[in-house]
Every structure is written in structure tokens, then in C-alpha cells.
CSV table of C-alpha atoms in Angstrom, one decimal:
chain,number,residue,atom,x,y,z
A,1,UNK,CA,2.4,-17.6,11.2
A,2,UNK,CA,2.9,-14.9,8.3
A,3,UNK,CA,-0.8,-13.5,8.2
A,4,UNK,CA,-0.2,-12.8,3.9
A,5,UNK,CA,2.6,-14.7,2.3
A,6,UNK,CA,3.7,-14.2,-1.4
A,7,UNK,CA,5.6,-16.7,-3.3
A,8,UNK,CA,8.5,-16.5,-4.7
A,9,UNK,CA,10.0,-13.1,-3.1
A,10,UNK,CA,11.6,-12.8,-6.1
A,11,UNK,CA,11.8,-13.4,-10.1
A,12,UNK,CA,13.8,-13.0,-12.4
A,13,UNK,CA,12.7,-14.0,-16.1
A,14,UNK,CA,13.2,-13.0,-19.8
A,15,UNK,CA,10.7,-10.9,-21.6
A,16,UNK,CA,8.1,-12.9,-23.2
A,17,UNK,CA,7.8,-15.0,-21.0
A,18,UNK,CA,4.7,-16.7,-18.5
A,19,UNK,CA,4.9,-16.5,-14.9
A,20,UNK,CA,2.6,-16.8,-11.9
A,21,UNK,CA,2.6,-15.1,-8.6
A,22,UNK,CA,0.6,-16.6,-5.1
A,23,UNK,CA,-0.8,-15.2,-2.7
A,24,UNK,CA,-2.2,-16.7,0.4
A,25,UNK,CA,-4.1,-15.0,3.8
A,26,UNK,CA,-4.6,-16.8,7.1
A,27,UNK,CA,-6.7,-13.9,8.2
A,28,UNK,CA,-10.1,-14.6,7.3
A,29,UNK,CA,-10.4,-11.7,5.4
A,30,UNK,CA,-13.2,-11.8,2.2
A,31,UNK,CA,-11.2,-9.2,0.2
A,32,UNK,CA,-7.9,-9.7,-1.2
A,33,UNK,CA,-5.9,-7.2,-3.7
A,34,UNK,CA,-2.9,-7.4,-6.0
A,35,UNK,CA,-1.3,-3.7,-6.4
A,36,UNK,CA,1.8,-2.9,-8.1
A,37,UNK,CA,4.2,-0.6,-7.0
A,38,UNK,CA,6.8,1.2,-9.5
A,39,UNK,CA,10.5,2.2,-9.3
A,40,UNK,CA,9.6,5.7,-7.1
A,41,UNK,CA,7.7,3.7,-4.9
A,42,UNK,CA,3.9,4.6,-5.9
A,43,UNK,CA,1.5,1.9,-5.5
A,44,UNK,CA,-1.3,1.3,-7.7
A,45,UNK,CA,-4.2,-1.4,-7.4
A,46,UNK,CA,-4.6,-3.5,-10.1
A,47,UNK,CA,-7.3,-5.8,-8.8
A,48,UNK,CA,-9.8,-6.9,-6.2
A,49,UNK,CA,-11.4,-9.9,-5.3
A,50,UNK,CA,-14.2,-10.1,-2.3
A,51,UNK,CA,-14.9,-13.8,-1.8
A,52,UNK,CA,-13.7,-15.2,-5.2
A,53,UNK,CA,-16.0,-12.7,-7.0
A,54,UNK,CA,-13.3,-10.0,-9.1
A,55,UNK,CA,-14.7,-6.3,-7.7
A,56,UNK,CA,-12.4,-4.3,-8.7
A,57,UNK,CA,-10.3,-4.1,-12.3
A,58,UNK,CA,-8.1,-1.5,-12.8
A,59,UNK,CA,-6.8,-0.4,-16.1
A,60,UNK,CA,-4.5,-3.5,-16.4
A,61,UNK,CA,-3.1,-5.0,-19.7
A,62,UNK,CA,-4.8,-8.2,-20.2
A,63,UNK,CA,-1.8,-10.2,-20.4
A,64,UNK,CA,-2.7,-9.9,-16.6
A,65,UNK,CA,-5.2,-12.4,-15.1
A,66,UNK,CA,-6.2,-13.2,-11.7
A,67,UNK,CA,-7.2,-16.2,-10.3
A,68,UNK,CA,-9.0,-16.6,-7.2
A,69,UNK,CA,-9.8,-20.2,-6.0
A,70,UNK,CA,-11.0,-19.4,-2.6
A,71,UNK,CA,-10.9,-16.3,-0.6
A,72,UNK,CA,-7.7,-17.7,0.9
A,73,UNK,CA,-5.9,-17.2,-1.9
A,74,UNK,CA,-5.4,-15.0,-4.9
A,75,UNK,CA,-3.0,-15.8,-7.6
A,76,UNK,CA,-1.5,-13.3,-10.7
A,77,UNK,CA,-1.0,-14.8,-14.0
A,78,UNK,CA,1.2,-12.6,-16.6
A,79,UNK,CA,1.6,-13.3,-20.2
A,80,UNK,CA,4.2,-12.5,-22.8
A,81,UNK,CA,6.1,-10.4,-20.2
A,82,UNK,CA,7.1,-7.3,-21.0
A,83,UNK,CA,10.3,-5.0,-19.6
A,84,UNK,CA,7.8,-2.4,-18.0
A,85,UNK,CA,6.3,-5.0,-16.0
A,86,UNK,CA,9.5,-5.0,-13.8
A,87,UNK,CA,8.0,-3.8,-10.3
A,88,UNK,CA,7.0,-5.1,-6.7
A,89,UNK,CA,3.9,-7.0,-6.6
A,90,UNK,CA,2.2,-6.7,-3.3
A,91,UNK,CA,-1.0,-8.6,-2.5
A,92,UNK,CA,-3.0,-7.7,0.2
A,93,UNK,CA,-6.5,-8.5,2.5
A,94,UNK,CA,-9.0,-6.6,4.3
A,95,UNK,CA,-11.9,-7.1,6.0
A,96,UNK,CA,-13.1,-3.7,6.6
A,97,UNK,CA,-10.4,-1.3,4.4
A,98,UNK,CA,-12.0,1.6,6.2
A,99,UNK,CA,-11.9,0.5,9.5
A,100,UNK,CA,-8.8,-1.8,9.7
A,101,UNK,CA,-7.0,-0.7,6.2
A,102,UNK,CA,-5.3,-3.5,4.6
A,103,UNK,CA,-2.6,-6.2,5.8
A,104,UNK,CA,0.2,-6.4,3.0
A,105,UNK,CA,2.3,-9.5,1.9
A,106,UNK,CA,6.1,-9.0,1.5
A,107,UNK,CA,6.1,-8.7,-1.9
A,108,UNK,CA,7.1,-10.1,-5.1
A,109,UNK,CA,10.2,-8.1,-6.5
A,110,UNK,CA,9.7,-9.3,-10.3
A,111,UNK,CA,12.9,-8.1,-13.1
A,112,UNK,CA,12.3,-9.0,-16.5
A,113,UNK,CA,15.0,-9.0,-18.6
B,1,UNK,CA,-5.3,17.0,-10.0
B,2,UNK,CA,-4.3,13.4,-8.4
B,3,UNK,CA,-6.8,12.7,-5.7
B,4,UNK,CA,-3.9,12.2,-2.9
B,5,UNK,CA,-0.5,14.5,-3.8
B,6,UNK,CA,2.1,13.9,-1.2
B,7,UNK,CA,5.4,14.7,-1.3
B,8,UNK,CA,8.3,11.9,-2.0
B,9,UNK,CA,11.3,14.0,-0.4
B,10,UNK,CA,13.2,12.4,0.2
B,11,UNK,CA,13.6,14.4,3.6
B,12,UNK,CA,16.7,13.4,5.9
B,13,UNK,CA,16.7,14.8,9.8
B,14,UNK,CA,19.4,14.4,12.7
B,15,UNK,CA,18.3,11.9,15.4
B,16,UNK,CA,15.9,13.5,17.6
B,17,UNK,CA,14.4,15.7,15.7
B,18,UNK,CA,10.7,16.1,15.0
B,19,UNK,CA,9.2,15.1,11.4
B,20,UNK,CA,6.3,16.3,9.7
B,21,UNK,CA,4.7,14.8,6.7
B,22,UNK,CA,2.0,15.6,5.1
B,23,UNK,CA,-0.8,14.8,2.4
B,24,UNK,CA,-3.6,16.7,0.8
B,25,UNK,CA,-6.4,15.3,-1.1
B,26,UNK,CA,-8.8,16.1,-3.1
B,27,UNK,CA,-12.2,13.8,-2.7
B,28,UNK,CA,-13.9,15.4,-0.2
B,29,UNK,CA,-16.0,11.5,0.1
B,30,UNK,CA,-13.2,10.3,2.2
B,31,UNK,CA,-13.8,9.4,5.6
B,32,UNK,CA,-10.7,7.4,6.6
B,33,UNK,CA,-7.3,8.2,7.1
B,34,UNK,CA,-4.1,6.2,7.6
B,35,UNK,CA,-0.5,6.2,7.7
B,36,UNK,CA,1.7,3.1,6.5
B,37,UNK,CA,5.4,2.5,6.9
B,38,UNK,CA,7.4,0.8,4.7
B,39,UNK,CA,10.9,-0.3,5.5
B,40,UNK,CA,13.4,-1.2,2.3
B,41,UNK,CA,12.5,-4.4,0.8
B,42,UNK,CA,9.2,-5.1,3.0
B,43,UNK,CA,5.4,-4.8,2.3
B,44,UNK,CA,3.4,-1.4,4.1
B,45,UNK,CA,2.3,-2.0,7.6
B,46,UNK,CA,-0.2,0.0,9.1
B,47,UNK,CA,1.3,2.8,11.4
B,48,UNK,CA,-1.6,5.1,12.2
B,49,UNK,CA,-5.4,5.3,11.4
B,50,UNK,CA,-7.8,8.2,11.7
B,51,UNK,CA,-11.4,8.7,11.5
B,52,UNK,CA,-12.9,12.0,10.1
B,53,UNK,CA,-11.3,15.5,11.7
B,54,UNK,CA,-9.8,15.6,14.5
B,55,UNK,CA,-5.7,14.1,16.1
B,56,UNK,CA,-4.2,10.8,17.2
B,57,UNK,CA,-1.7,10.1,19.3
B,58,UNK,CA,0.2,6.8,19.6
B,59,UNK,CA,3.4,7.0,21.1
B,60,UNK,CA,6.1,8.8,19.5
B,61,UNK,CA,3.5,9.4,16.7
B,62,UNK,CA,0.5,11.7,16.0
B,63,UNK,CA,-1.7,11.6,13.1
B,64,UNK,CA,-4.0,14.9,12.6
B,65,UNK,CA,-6.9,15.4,10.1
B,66,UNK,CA,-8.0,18.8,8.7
B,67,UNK,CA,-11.1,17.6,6.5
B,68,UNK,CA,-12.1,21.3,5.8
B,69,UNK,CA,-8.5,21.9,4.7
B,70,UNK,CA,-8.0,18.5,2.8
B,71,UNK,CA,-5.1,18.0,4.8
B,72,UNK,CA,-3.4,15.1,6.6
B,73,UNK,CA,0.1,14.8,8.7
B,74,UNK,CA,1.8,12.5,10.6
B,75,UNK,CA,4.5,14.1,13.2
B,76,UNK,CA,7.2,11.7,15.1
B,77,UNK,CA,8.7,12.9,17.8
B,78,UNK,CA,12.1,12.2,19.2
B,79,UNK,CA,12.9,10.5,15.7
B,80,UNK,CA,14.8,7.5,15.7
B,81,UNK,CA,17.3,6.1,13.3
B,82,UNK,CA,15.0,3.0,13.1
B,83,UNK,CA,11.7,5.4,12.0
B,84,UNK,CA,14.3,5.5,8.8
B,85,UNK,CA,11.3,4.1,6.0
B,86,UNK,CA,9.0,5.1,3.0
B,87,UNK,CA,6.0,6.6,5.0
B,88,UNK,CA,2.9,6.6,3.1
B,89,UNK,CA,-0.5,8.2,3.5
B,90,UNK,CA,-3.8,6.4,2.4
B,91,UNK,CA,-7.5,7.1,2.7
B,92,UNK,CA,-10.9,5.9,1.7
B,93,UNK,CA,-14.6,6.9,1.8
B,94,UNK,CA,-15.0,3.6,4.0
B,95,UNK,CA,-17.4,0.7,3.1
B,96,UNK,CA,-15.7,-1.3,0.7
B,97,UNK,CA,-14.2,1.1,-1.0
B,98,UNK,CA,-10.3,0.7,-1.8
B,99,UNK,CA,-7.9,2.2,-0.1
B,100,UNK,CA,-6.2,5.5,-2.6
B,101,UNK,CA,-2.5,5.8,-1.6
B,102,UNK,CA,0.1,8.6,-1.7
B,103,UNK,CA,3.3,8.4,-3.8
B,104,UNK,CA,5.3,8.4,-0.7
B,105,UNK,CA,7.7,10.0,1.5
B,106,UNK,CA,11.4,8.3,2.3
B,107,UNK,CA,12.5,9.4,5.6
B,108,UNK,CA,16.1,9.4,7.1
B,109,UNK,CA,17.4,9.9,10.2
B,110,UNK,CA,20.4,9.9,10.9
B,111,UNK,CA,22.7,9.3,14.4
């Protein structure tokens, strides 16, 4: 019973290209997140969604759009990919950040090439 | 000046030995303080969480707050070939605020 899964674990595609990332939690959080973590291991948020609404929206190229159907799920669309968009993309939920801090998926290793 | 600085090491000990690692902030709003591990290939996991000033202990590990110093460490005792991970420190003023993450600090141990 993985509590956040992300599918695929990995990607490999060619620049330009149009690719989708999925996120799913079985923990009844309200707030999910995607963040992105470079090459030396630094992770930066990107965005946040409490209960479909988007709350948070970091400085993020709009050739990135999230999706959030339901507070289950939260889903990362990327446009026209690019070669510095190669990174791990982790999503994650919370209920309380503060509190409980944040339960990570596995991550999405994504090369573009 | 980054809100969280934290050192990325990487920092390699002998088996046994006692590890320190440390962050400092900057925001003196944050209220909430916690430690993630992340193994090679794997997402963070929460290790250790801390509320305000003050020390927790959890086993092998002990997280410590210094809010007047802007100062947070995690020490493992007894280290363990298997503590060998990314250790990561994160904090937030609570609420719904997000979570503001350190850069990082890869740990080996070694037999």
C-alpha cells in the first residue's frame, strides 16, 4: 500500500517534446506538492495544491502545468521540453506540514535528451 | 542570504563514529523543525521533527534546536553503515505554510 506513488519512475525523452507525470496519495491528505530536485540534490517546490485549489506557484516556466482532478491526485504536464528540465520530480502530501511534514513519492527521475 | 544554508559535504566517518550536521537559518518565523533522510534513488522520509527550542531524542538520533542562535543539528550515535544517505534539514513557520529545505548533506559511513 505505497501511501504516494509516482508514475513512471523513470523517463527518458527527446527535447521538445510533451510528457506527463502522476501522482497519486492514499493518505487523505488535502495538500499535495510537486518539487523538483537538481543534480546536487537541492529540492525546490514548484507547486501546491490544497483540495484541487493551486496555492502555491513558484517561479516555474509555463511550459509547466499542473493538474489536479481531485485531492487524490496531482498530475505535471511539461511542454516543449527542454535539457535543463532533466531532474527528479518528487510529489508529495501533507495534512499538517508543520506538525507531520510531508510524505514523499519515489520520484520521477526524468533525462531529456 | 538563503533562508536555510546547510552544508552538502559530503562528510565520510568510520563505523561507530558520532555525526553531527547542522543547519542555520535565517527566518526567525519558523517554528518547526525536521530532519529527512534520503537513501540513493528514493524520495525523503521523515527522520526527526522538532518543535521550537529545545532537543529530541529517538534512538540512535537526536535533533536539537537553538532558535536564539538560528541553529539546527542532528547527531547519530554509534553510526551505521546503513545511516549511509543525503540527510536534509527542513522547517516552516507551521500552519500551511510550505516546508523550506536545505541543500543537503551526503553521509558515509564506512565498515
Amino acid at each position: 500500500d505505497t501511501a504516494v506513488s509516482q508514475t513512471p519512475k523513470y523517463l527518458v525523452t527527446q527535447m521538445g517534446n510533451d510528457k506527463s507525470i502522476k501522482c497519486e496519495q492514499n493518505l487523505g491528505h488535502d495538500t499535495m506538492y510537486w518539487y523538483k530536485q537538481d543534480s546536487k540534490k537541492f529540492l525546490k517546490i514548484m507547486f501546491s495544491y490544497n483540495n484541487k485549489e493551486l496555492i502555491i506557484n513558484e517561479t516555474v516556466p509555463n511550459r509547466f502545468s499542473p493538474k489536479s482532478p481531485d485531492k487524490a491526485h496531482l498530475n505535471l504536464h511539461i511542454n516543449s521540453l527542454e535539457l535543463g528540465d532533466s531532474a527528479v520530480y518528487f510529489c508529495a502530501s501533507s495534512q499538517d506540514p508543520g506538525r507531520y511534514g510531508y510524505t514523499f513519492g519515489s520520484g520521477t527521475r526524468l533525462t531529456v535528451v | 542570504q538563503k533562508e536555510v544554508e546547510q552544508d552538502p559535504g559530503p562528510l565520510s566517518v568510520p563505523e561507530g563514529a558520532i555525526v553531527s550536521l547542522n543547519c542555520t537559518y535565517s527566518n526567525s518565523a519558523f517554528q518547526y523543525f525536521m530532519w529527512y533522510r534520503q537513501y540513493s534513488r528514493k524520495g525523503p522520509e521523515l527522520l526527526m521533527y522538532t518543535y521550537s527550542s529545545g532537543n529530541k531524542e529517538d534512538g540512535r538520533f537526536t535533533a536539537q534546536v537553538d532558535k536564539s542562535s538560528k541553529y539546527i543539528s542532528l547527531f547519530i550515535r554509534d553510526s551505521q553503515p546503513s545511516d549511509s544517505a543525503t540527510y536534509l534539514c527542513a522547517m516552516t513557520p507551521g500552519g500551511s505554510e510550505k516546508l523550506v529545505f536545505g541543500k543537503g548533506t551526503k553521509l558515509t559511513v564506512n565498515p
